[in-house]
Amino acid sequence: MSYVLVTLLLASLTSQIQASWTGIFGPVNQQPLVGSGRSRPNIVFILTDDQDLHMQSLDYMPFVKKHLVNHGTSFRKHFCTTALCCPSRVSLWTGKAAHNTNVTDVSPPYGGYPKFVSQGLNKKYLPVWLQGAGYNTYYTGKLFNAHSVDTYDSPFAAGWTGSDFLLDPFTYWYMNSTYQRNRDPPVSYEGQYSVDVLAGKALGFLDEAYEAGKPFFLGLAPVAPHSDIQSPNFKHGNHSNLTEVQFGPPVSAKRHAHLFEDAKVPRTANFNPDKPSGASWVRNLRKQGPDVIEYNDHFYVQRLRALQSVDELVDSVVRRLEELDILDNTYIIYSTDNGYHIGQHRLHPSKQCAFEEDINIPLIIRGPGVPEKFTTDIVTAHTDLAPTLLKIAGAPLRDDFDGLAIPLTQDGLDLAKDERHEHVTVEHWGFGANEGKILDWYPIFRLNNTYKAMRVIGKSYNLLYQVWCNNEHELYDLTTDPGQMVNLLHPDERSVETLLGLPLKKVVKRLDSLLFVLKTCRAETCIHPWRALHPGGNVESLKDALSPRFDAFYETEAQSIKFDRCEAGYIPEAEGAQFKQSVFEAELDPNWHEWT
């Protein structure tokens, strides 16, 4: 019994010591800016829709480079935790993984605005907390999917001082958008370009926020560069079954329609490869023919063109902040809900996979104390953004956050390189969409796109581990295989016996045990999952866990992930055994030390 008590004491002391360090990992190694009025920083958050990092979309945005990249910090290892619009946005604004929000799809019964409301989240997300901290809050653009002309007032989205939301079913109809302001009825902007409409509303809210004389948060969520979506039913304000909608390339403003005529999807090693890759339905995809590639290149060009209006939006917002003389006291955050693939791994245009193109996304932050022209490879995720924004506002953090505030000073960033966690949980449920050409062998939807995955990025390793609901496994070593072309766990691949200089099976055992914890983690366990496996607190990384002293534990005690069945949403009983921490089991184990 004494051994167990010592173990528990060590775990408790470790968590207390770590808690005392969290200030350095917050956005500032500064005291929270808790003054009144204009002394507190403003926050502008620009959230695009489906913007890629790996197809170089940022290279075509000169104003983003001028105002944000050159005056802020770029986070190159930033990830969404679910590569699908609504679940990702809910995780971003709540600081919780999708398995804890239970918003896992874009529409009911498993997702969308009605699910967000039914889960009680309309009173438990960022704008509500910011208002409680004395901030005025404003938002224009897309909030969530299924936030529609039928549901916008059932109830109204809480927490906004001023709002002007894009509403379904017109959200992705670039030339026929519908916005809904505050408590007013929806208004159609047919014939006007959606992003330009939003830009006018953004500047209006900036002026309104300035005149109010209080610190403010302004969220701007243009639809670009999401695909254009239409249906005959949309013309009458009616919704369509997902199988009836028509996906098309994004639409640009007319002034940008001539740009980038020679641009093509980057021909990386994983673009339309001769050899299949991945697992599950992805591995069965055929190689794309010339007509599909030509269409996909056009789709790519249209994405770049659509982003030009976003780039101009960034410029106009920064210039207005300068005119109001508040730019130096304003944090500007630029990101997207999820990434995008076009042609990689033979995939047609879409997202929803765990490949790097879909989950590794832009994050750029500028503001007081943030290093300029700086890039960092610390691991961050969308669940970290709500804690970060509350830290900026000087508001108290919640103890149920699944994420950790992102450091925003040079000292904090330097410390995080050695002290911050190295993992990101990635998860998805339901279908995988095809937003490009529909073919007999590539339909608009692929079922059973349910999986659990994680990225683990340390100084000597860079891994993706994934388990599908059909219990196929994937493992990629991105250090040697950045395009994720060689699934080390697929029987068709050449046998690999070692990874990281160790037996492959040993590494996989650790990874599987870690993902077993993360797939249902909550709060602190999501941030420090190794402590759940090793409550003594002396394991904080994969490197630590690979110590030979833990071999027996992982061989005999650790559990593995196994789905019982595939489901379209988060149904825990379909996902096999769940992790339950019980350090007192060590009391009965003569090898108790292997738990610590």
Coordinates of C-alpha atoms in Angstrom, one line a residue, residues 41-554:
P41 CA -6.5 44.0 -26.0
N42 CA -9.0 43.5 -28.8
I43 CA -9.3 40.2 -30.8
V44 CA -10.1 39.8 -34.5
F45 CA -10.4 36.1 -35.5
I46 CA -10.5 35.4 -39.3
L47 CA -11.7 31.8 -40.0
T48 CA -11.8 30.7 -43.6
D49 CA -13.5 27.6 -44.8
D50 CA -11.6 24.5 -46.1
Q51 CA -8.3 26.4 -46.7
D52 CA -5.3 24.2 -47.3
L53 CA -1.7 24.6 -46.1
H54 CA -0.1 21.9 -48.1
M55 CA -1.1 23.1 -51.6
Q56 CA 0.5 26.5 -50.9
S57 CA -2.7 28.6 -50.8
L58 CA -1.0 31.2 -48.5
D59 CA 1.6 31.8 -51.2
Y60 CA -1.2 33.5 -53.3
M61 CA -2.3 35.8 -50.5
P62 CA 0.1 38.9 -50.5
F63 CA -1.9 40.8 -47.9
V64 CA -1.9 37.9 -45.4
K65 CA 1.8 37.8 -45.9
K66 CA 2.2 41.6 -45.5
H67 CA 0.0 42.1 -42.5
L68 CA 0.1 38.8 -40.6
V69 CA 3.0 36.6 -41.6
N70 CA 5.5 39.5 -41.6
H71 CA 4.1 40.9 -38.3
G72 CA 3.3 37.7 -36.5
T73 CA 4.1 34.1 -35.8
S74 CA 3.2 31.2 -38.0
F75 CA 2.4 27.9 -36.3
R76 CA 3.5 25.2 -38.8
K77 CA 2.3 22.3 -36.7
H78 CA -1.2 23.4 -36.1
F79 CA -4.0 20.8 -36.5
C80 CA -7.7 20.6 -36.5
T81 CA -9.0 17.6 -34.5
T82 CA -11.9 16.7 -36.9
A83 CA -11.4 17.5 -40.6
L84 CA -15.1 18.5 -41.2
C85 CA -16.6 22.0 -40.9
C86 CA -19.2 21.9 -38.1
P87 CA -17.4 19.5 -35.6
S88 CA -14.2 21.4 -36.1
R89 CA -15.8 24.8 -35.5
V90 CA -17.6 23.6 -32.4
S91 CA -14.3 22.2 -31.0
L92 CA -12.6 25.5 -31.8
W93 CA -15.2 27.6 -29.9
T94 CA -15.7 25.3 -27.0
G95 CA -12.1 24.0 -26.4
K96 CA -13.4 20.4 -26.5
A97 CA -12.8 17.5 -28.8
A98 CA -15.7 16.3 -30.8
H99 CA -16.2 13.1 -28.7
N100 CA -16.8 15.5 -25.8
T101 CA -19.2 17.9 -27.6
N102 CA -20.9 15.0 -29.4
V103 CA -21.3 17.3 -32.5
T104 CA -19.7 15.0 -35.0
D105 CA -21.4 15.8 -38.3
V106 CA -22.7 18.8 -40.4
S107 CA -26.4 18.0 -39.9
P108 CA -28.7 16.3 -37.5
P109 CA -29.0 13.8 -35.9
Y110 CA -25.2 13.8 -35.2
G111 CA -24.3 17.4 -36.0
G112 CA -25.2 20.9 -37.1
Y113 CA -26.5 23.9 -35.1
P114 CA -29.5 21.9 -33.7
K115 CA -27.1 19.4 -32.2
F116 CA -24.9 22.2 -30.8
V117 CA -28.0 23.5 -29.1
S118 CA -29.3 20.2 -27.8
Q119 CA -26.0 19.4 -26.2
G120 CA -26.3 22.5 -24.1
L121 CA -23.3 24.2 -25.8
N122 CA -25.1 27.5 -26.8
K123 CA -24.5 28.6 -23.2
K124 CA -21.0 27.1 -23.0
Y125 CA -18.8 28.5 -25.7
L126 CA -16.4 31.3 -26.3
P127 CA -18.6 34.4 -26.9
V128 CA -20.6 33.7 -23.7
W129 CA -17.4 33.5 -21.7
L130 CA -15.9 36.6 -23.3
Q131 CA -19.0 38.6 -22.5
G132 CA -18.7 37.4 -18.9
A133 CA -15.1 38.9 -18.9
G134 CA -16.4 42.3 -20.0
Y135 CA -15.9 42.0 -23.8
N136 CA -18.3 43.1 -26.5
T137 CA -18.6 40.3 -29.1
Y138 CA -19.3 40.5 -32.8
Y139 CA -19.5 37.9 -35.6
T140 CA -20.3 37.8 -39.3
G141 CA -20.2 34.9 -41.7
K142 CA -20.7 31.1 -41.2
L143 CA -21.1 30.0 -37.7
F144 CA -22.2 26.3 -38.0
N145 CA -23.7 24.1 -40.6
A146 CA -27.5 23.7 -40.3
H147 CA -27.7 27.2 -38.9
S148 CA -30.4 28.0 -41.3
V149 CA -33.4 30.1 -42.3
D150 CA -35.4 27.6 -40.3
T151 CA -33.3 27.2 -37.2
Y152 CA -31.5 30.6 -36.6
D153 CA -34.1 31.6 -34.0
S154 CA -34.5 28.2 -32.3
P155 CA -32.9 29.6 -30.3
F156 CA -30.8 32.5 -31.4
A157 CA -27.0 31.9 -31.0
A158 CA -26.1 33.2 -27.6
G159 CA -23.2 35.4 -26.6
W160 CA -23.1 38.0 -29.4
T161 CA -23.3 41.8 -28.9
G162 CA -23.8 42.0 -32.7
S163 CA -24.1 39.3 -35.3
D164 CA -24.8 38.9 -39.0
F165 CA -24.7 35.2 -39.8
L166 CA -24.6 33.4 -43.1
L167 CA -27.5 31.0 -43.2
D168 CA -28.1 27.6 -44.8
P169 CA -29.2 26.6 -47.3
F170 CA -27.5 29.6 -49.0
T171 CA -24.2 29.4 -47.1
Y172 CA -22.2 28.0 -50.0
W173 CA -24.0 29.8 -52.8
Y174 CA -21.4 32.5 -53.5
M175 CA -23.7 34.7 -55.6
N176 CA -26.9 34.2 -53.6
S177 CA -26.1 34.4 -49.9
T178 CA -28.5 35.1 -47.1
Y179 CA -27.5 36.9 -43.9
Q180 CA -29.4 37.3 -40.7
R181 CA -28.5 40.3 -38.4
N182 CA -29.0 40.3 -34.7
R183 CA -32.7 39.5 -34.1
D184 CA -33.9 40.6 -37.6
P185 CA -35.3 38.3 -40.2
P186 CA -33.0 36.9 -42.9
V187 CA -32.0 39.1 -45.9
S188 CA -31.1 37.8 -49.3
Y189 CA -28.1 39.2 -51.2
E190 CA -28.8 37.5 -54.5
G191 CA -26.4 38.7 -57.2
Q192 CA -23.8 40.0 -54.8
Y193 CA -20.6 38.2 -54.0
S194 CA -20.8 36.6 -50.6
V195 CA -17.3 37.5 -49.3
D196 CA -17.6 41.1 -50.4
V197 CA -20.9 41.3 -48.6
L198 CA -19.2 40.0 -45.5
A199 CA -16.3 42.5 -45.8
G200 CA -18.8 45.4 -45.6
K201 CA -20.4 44.0 -42.6
A202 CA -17.0 43.4 -41.0
L203 CA -16.0 47.0 -41.3
G204 CA -19.3 48.1 -39.9
F205 CA -18.9 45.9 -36.8
L206 CA -15.3 47.3 -36.4
D207 CA -16.7 50.8 -36.3
E208 CA -19.5 49.8 -33.9
A209 CA -17.1 48.0 -31.6
Y210 CA -14.8 51.0 -31.5
E211 CA -17.6 53.4 -30.7
A212 CA -18.7 51.3 -27.8
G213 CA -15.4 52.0 -26.1
K214 CA -15.0 48.4 -24.7
P215 CA -12.5 45.7 -25.6
F216 CA -14.0 43.5 -28.3
F217 CA -13.9 40.2 -30.1
L218 CA -14.7 40.2 -33.8
G219 CA -15.1 36.9 -35.6
L220 CA -15.1 36.9 -39.4
A221 CA -15.9 33.7 -41.2
P222 CA -16.0 34.0 -45.0
V223 CA -17.2 30.9 -46.9
A224 CA -14.1 30.9 -49.3
P225 CA -12.5 28.7 -50.5
H226 CA -15.3 26.1 -49.8
S227 CA -16.8 24.5 -52.8
D228 CA -19.9 26.1 -54.3
I229 CA -23.0 24.0 -53.3
Q230 CA -26.4 24.4 -54.9
S231 CA -29.7 22.5 -55.3
P232 CA -32.9 23.2 -57.1
N233 CA -34.6 23.3 -53.7
F234 CA -32.3 26.1 -52.4
K235 CA -34.0 28.6 -54.7
H236 CA -37.1 28.4 -52.6
G237 CA -35.3 28.4 -49.3
N238 CA -35.7 24.7 -48.8
H239 CA -33.1 22.2 -47.8
S240 CA -32.1 19.2 -49.8
N241 CA -31.1 15.7 -49.0
L242 CA -27.3 15.5 -49.0
T243 CA -27.4 13.1 -52.0
E244 CA -29.3 15.8 -54.0
V245 CA -26.9 18.7 -53.6
Q246 CA -24.4 19.6 -56.4
F247 CA -20.9 20.4 -55.5
G248 CA -18.9 22.6 -57.8
P249 CA -15.6 24.6 -57.8
P250 CA -15.6 27.8 -55.7
V251 CA -16.8 31.0 -57.4
S252 CA -14.6 34.1 -57.4
A253 CA -15.5 37.7 -57.6
K254 CA -15.5 38.9 -61.2
R255 CA -12.4 41.1 -60.7
H256 CA -10.4 37.9 -59.9
A257 CA -11.8 35.6 -62.6
H258 CA -8.7 36.0 -64.8
L259 CA -6.0 35.2 -62.3
F260 CA -3.7 32.3 -62.0
E261 CA -4.6 30.7 -65.3
D262 CA -1.5 28.5 -65.3
A263 CA -1.6 27.4 -61.7
K264 CA -1.9 23.6 -61.0
V265 CA -2.3 21.4 -58.0
P266 CA 1.3 20.9 -56.7
R267 CA 2.7 17.7 -58.2
T268 CA 3.9 16.2 -55.0
A269 CA 5.0 12.6 -54.6
N270 CA 1.6 11.7 -53.3
F271 CA -0.3 13.4 -56.1
N272 CA -2.2 10.8 -58.2
P273 CA 0.4 8.2 -57.4
D274 CA 1.0 5.1 -59.5
K275 CA 0.8 3.0 -56.3
P276 CA -2.3 3.0 -54.0
S277 CA -1.9 4.2 -50.4
G278 CA -3.7 4.4 -47.2
A279 CA -6.3 1.9 -46.0
S280 CA -10.0 1.2 -46.1
W281 CA -11.8 2.7 -49.1
V282 CA -8.9 5.1 -49.8
R283 CA -6.6 2.2 -50.8
N284 CA -9.1 1.0 -53.4
L285 CA -9.2 4.3 -55.4
R286 CA -8.3 4.2 -59.0
K287 CA -5.6 6.4 -60.5
Q288 CA -7.1 9.6 -62.0
G289 CA -7.3 10.1 -65.7
P290 CA -6.4 13.2 -67.6
D291 CA -9.9 14.6 -67.7
V292 CA -10.2 14.3 -63.9
I293 CA -6.8 15.9 -63.4
E294 CA -7.7 18.8 -65.6
Y295 CA -11.0 19.4 -63.7
N296 CA -9.1 19.2 -60.4
D297 CA -6.6 21.8 -61.6
H298 CA -9.4 24.1 -62.5
F299 CA -11.0 23.4 -59.1
Y300 CA -7.7 24.4 -57.5
V301 CA -7.4 27.6 -59.5
Q302 CA -10.9 28.6 -58.5
R303 CA -9.9 28.1 -54.8
L304 CA -7.0 30.5 -55.3
R305 CA -9.2 33.0 -57.0
A306 CA -11.9 32.8 -54.3
L307 CA -9.3 33.5 -51.6
Q308 CA -8.4 36.8 -53.2
S309 CA -11.5 38.4 -51.7
V310 CA -10.4 37.0 -48.3
D311 CA -7.0 38.5 -48.8
E312 CA -8.5 41.9 -49.6
L313 CA -10.7 41.5 -46.4
V314 CA -7.6 41.1 -44.3
D315 CA -6.1 44.2 -45.9
S316 CA -9.3 46.3 -45.3
V317 CA -9.6 45.1 -41.6
V318 CA -5.9 45.9 -40.8
R319 CA -6.2 49.3 -42.5
R320 CA -9.4 50.1 -40.5
L321 CA -7.7 49.1 -37.3
E322 CA -4.8 51.4 -38.2
E323 CA -7.2 54.3 -38.9
L324 CA -8.9 53.8 -35.5
D325 CA -5.4 53.7 -33.9
I326 CA -6.1 50.3 -32.2
L327 CA -4.0 48.0 -34.4
D328 CA -1.1 47.8 -31.8
N329 CA -3.6 46.7 -29.1
T330 CA -5.3 44.1 -31.2
Y331 CA -4.6 40.4 -31.7
I332 CA -5.4 39.1 -35.1
I333 CA -5.7 35.3 -35.5
Y334 CA -6.0 33.7 -39.0
S335 CA -7.0 30.1 -39.4
T336 CA -9.4 27.8 -41.1
D337 CA -11.8 25.0 -39.9
N338 CA -10.0 22.2 -41.7
G339 CA -7.6 21.5 -44.6
Y340 CA -8.3 20.1 -48.1
H341 CA -7.0 17.6 -50.6
I342 CA -7.1 17.6 -54.4
G343 CA -5.5 14.6 -56.0
Q344 CA -3.3 13.5 -53.2
H345 CA -3.6 9.7 -52.6
R346 CA -5.9 9.7 -55.7
L347 CA -8.6 11.5 -53.7
H348 CA -11.1 13.8 -55.4
P349 CA -11.5 17.3 -53.9
S350 CA -12.7 17.2 -50.3
K351 CA -11.5 16.8 -46.7
Q352 CA -12.4 14.4 -43.9
C353 CA -9.3 12.2 -44.0
A354 CA -6.5 12.1 -41.4
F355 CA -3.8 12.8 -44.1
E356 CA -1.7 15.9 -43.5
E357 CA -3.4 17.8 -46.2
D358 CA -6.7 17.6 -44.3
I359 CA -5.6 18.2 -40.7
N360 CA -2.4 20.3 -40.8
I361 CA -3.8 23.8 -41.4
P362 CA -2.8 27.5 -41.3
L363 CA -2.6 29.4 -38.0
I364 CA -1.0 32.8 -37.9
I365 CA -1.2 35.2 -35.0
R366 CA -0.1 38.8 -34.6
G367 CA -0.5 41.1 -31.6
P368 CA 1.1 42.7 -28.6
G369 CA 4.2 40.7 -27.7
V370 CA 3.9 38.2 -30.5
P371 CA 7.2 37.6 -32.3
E372 CA 7.3 39.0 -35.8
K373 CA 8.3 37.1 -39.0
F374 CA 8.6 34.0 -36.8
T375 CA 7.7 30.4 -37.4
T376 CA 7.4 27.7 -34.8
D377 CA 6.9 23.9 -34.9
I378 CA 5.4 23.5 -31.5
V379 CA 2.3 21.2 -31.7
T380 CA -1.0 23.1 -31.4
A381 CA -4.6 22.2 -32.2
H382 CA -8.0 23.9 -32.5
T383 CA -8.9 22.8 -29.0
D384 CA -6.1 25.1 -27.8
L385 CA -7.7 28.2 -29.3
A386 CA -10.5 28.9 -26.8
P387 CA -8.1 28.7 -23.9
T388 CA -5.7 31.0 -25.8
L389 CA -8.4 33.6 -26.4
L390 CA -9.6 33.6 -22.8
K391 CA -6.0 34.0 -21.7
I392 CA -5.6 37.0 -24.0
A393 CA -8.8 38.5 -22.5
G394 CA -7.5 37.9 -19.0
A395 CA -10.5 35.6 -18.3
P396 CA -10.4 32.6 -16.1
L397 CA -9.8 29.3 -17.9
R398 CA -12.2 26.4 -17.5
D399 CA -11.1 23.1 -16.0
D400 CA -12.9 21.1 -18.6
F401 CA -10.9 22.3 -21.6
D402 CA -9.4 19.6 -23.7
G403 CA -6.7 22.0 -24.9
L404 CA -3.9 24.1 -23.6
A405 CA -3.4 27.9 -24.2
I406 CA -0.8 28.5 -26.9
P407 CA 2.3 30.6 -26.0
L408 CA 2.5 33.9 -27.8
T409 CA 5.7 35.4 -26.6
Q410 CA 9.3 34.5 -27.6
D411 CA 10.1 33.1 -24.1
G412 CA 6.9 31.1 -24.0
L413 CA 7.5 29.7 -27.5
D414 CA 11.1 28.8 -26.6
L415 CA 10.0 26.9 -23.5
A416 CA 7.2 25.1 -25.3
K417 CA 9.7 23.5 -27.6
D418 CA 10.9 21.4 -24.7
E419 CA 7.9 21.3 -22.4
R420 CA 4.7 21.3 -24.5
H421 CA 2.9 18.0 -25.3
E422 CA 3.7 16.4 -28.6
H423 CA 0.4 14.8 -29.7
V424 CA -2.9 15.8 -31.4
T425 CA -6.1 13.7 -31.3
V426 CA -7.8 13.3 -34.6
E427 CA -11.2 11.7 -35.1
H428 CA -14.0 11.4 -37.6
W429 CA -17.4 9.7 -38.0
G430 CA -19.7 9.0 -40.9
F431 CA -19.2 9.6 -44.6
G432 CA -16.5 10.9 -46.7
A433 CA -17.6 13.3 -49.5
N434 CA -16.5 13.8 -53.0
E435 CA -16.8 17.5 -54.0
G436 CA -15.3 16.9 -57.4
K437 CA -16.3 14.9 -60.4
I438 CA -18.8 12.2 -59.7
L439 CA -17.9 8.9 -61.3
D440 CA -19.4 5.4 -61.2
W441 CA -16.4 4.3 -59.2
Y442 CA -16.2 7.5 -57.1
P443 CA -19.6 8.4 -55.8
I444 CA -20.5 11.6 -54.0
F445 CA -20.3 9.9 -50.6
R446 CA -18.3 7.1 -49.1
L447 CA -19.7 5.4 -46.0
N448 CA -17.7 4.1 -43.1
N449 CA -15.3 7.0 -42.9
T450 CA -15.2 6.6 -39.1
Y451 CA -11.8 6.4 -37.5
K452 CA -9.6 7.5 -34.5
A453 CA -6.1 8.8 -35.2
M454 CA -3.4 10.9 -33.7
R455 CA -0.3 12.8 -34.7
V456 CA 2.8 12.4 -32.5
I457 CA 5.6 14.8 -33.2
G458 CA 8.8 14.8 -31.1
K459 CA 12.4 15.8 -31.7
S460 CA 13.3 12.4 -33.2
Y461 CA 10.0 11.2 -34.6
N462 CA 7.0 12.4 -36.7
L463 CA 4.2 9.8 -36.8
L464 CA 0.5 9.4 -37.7
Y465 CA -1.3 6.4 -36.2
Q466 CA -4.9 5.6 -37.2
V467 CA -7.5 2.9 -36.5
W468 CA -10.5 2.6 -38.8
C469 CA -13.9 1.4 -37.6
N470 CA -13.4 -1.8 -39.7
N471 CA -10.2 -2.2 -37.6
E472 CA -7.7 -1.6 -40.4
H473 CA -4.6 0.3 -39.1
E474 CA -2.4 2.9 -40.5
L475 CA 1.1 4.1 -39.4
Y476 CA 3.2 6.6 -41.2
D477 CA 6.7 7.8 -40.5
L478 CA 6.6 11.4 -41.8
T479 CA 10.3 11.9 -41.3
T480 CA 11.1 9.5 -44.1
D481 CA 7.7 9.5 -45.8
P482 CA 6.3 13.0 -45.7
G483 CA 3.7 12.2 -48.3
Q484 CA 2.3 9.3 -46.2
M485 CA 2.6 6.9 -49.1
V486 CA 3.8 3.8 -47.1
N487 CA 1.4 2.5 -44.6
L488 CA 3.8 0.5 -42.3
L489 CA 1.0 -1.7 -41.1
H490 CA -0.6 -2.7 -44.4
P491 CA 0.2 -6.3 -45.5
D492 CA 0.8 -5.2 -49.1
E493 CA 3.7 -3.0 -48.0
R494 CA 7.3 -4.3 -47.8
S495 CA 7.8 -5.7 -44.3
V496 CA 9.4 -3.3 -41.9
E497 CA 10.7 -4.7 -38.7
T498 CA 12.0 -1.6 -36.9
L499 CA 10.9 2.0 -36.4
L500 CA 12.9 4.6 -34.4
G501 CA 15.6 2.0 -34.1
L502 CA 13.3 -0.3 -32.1
P503 CA 11.1 -3.3 -33.0
L504 CA 8.1 -2.0 -34.8
K505 CA 5.7 -4.0 -32.6
K506 CA 7.1 -2.3 -29.5
V507 CA 6.4 1.2 -31.0
V508 CA 2.9 0.2 -32.1
K509 CA 2.0 -1.1 -28.7
R510 CA 2.9 2.3 -27.2
L511 CA 1.0 4.2 -29.9
D512 CA -2.1 2.0 -29.6
S513 CA -2.2 2.4 -25.9
L514 CA -1.9 6.2 -26.2
L515 CA -4.7 6.4 -28.7
F516 CA -6.8 4.1 -26.5
V517 CA -6.6 6.8 -23.8
L518 CA -7.1 9.7 -26.2
K519 CA -10.2 8.3 -28.0
T520 CA -12.3 9.1 -25.0
C521 CA -10.1 11.5 -23.0
R522 CA -11.5 14.5 -21.2
A523 CA -9.8 17.7 -20.0
E524 CA -6.4 17.1 -18.4
T525 CA -6.2 13.6 -19.7
C526 CA -6.4 15.0 -23.3
I527 CA -3.5 17.3 -22.6
H528 CA -1.3 14.8 -20.6
P529 CA -2.5 11.3 -21.6
W530 CA 0.7 9.6 -20.7
R531 CA 0.0 10.4 -17.0
A532 CA -3.1 8.3 -17.2
L533 CA -1.0 5.3 -18.3
H534 CA 1.9 6.2 -15.9
P535 CA 0.4 8.1 -12.9
G536 CA 3.8 8.5 -11.3
G537 CA 4.3 11.4 -13.7
N538 CA 7.6 10.3 -15.1
V539 CA 6.4 9.6 -18.6
E540 CA 5.5 12.7 -20.7
S541 CA 6.3 11.5 -24.2
L542 CA 6.6 8.6 -26.6
K543 CA 10.3 8.6 -26.0
D544 CA 9.8 8.2 -22.3
A545 CA 7.3 5.4 -22.8
L546 CA 9.7 3.5 -25.0
S547 CA 12.0 2.8 -22.0
P548 CA 12.6 -0.9 -21.6
R549 CA 11.3 -0.7 -18.0
F550 CA 7.8 -0.5 -19.4
D551 CA 8.0 -3.4 -21.8
A552 CA 6.2 -5.9 -19.6
F553 CA 3.4 -3.4 -18.8
Y554 CA 2.6 -2.7 -22.5

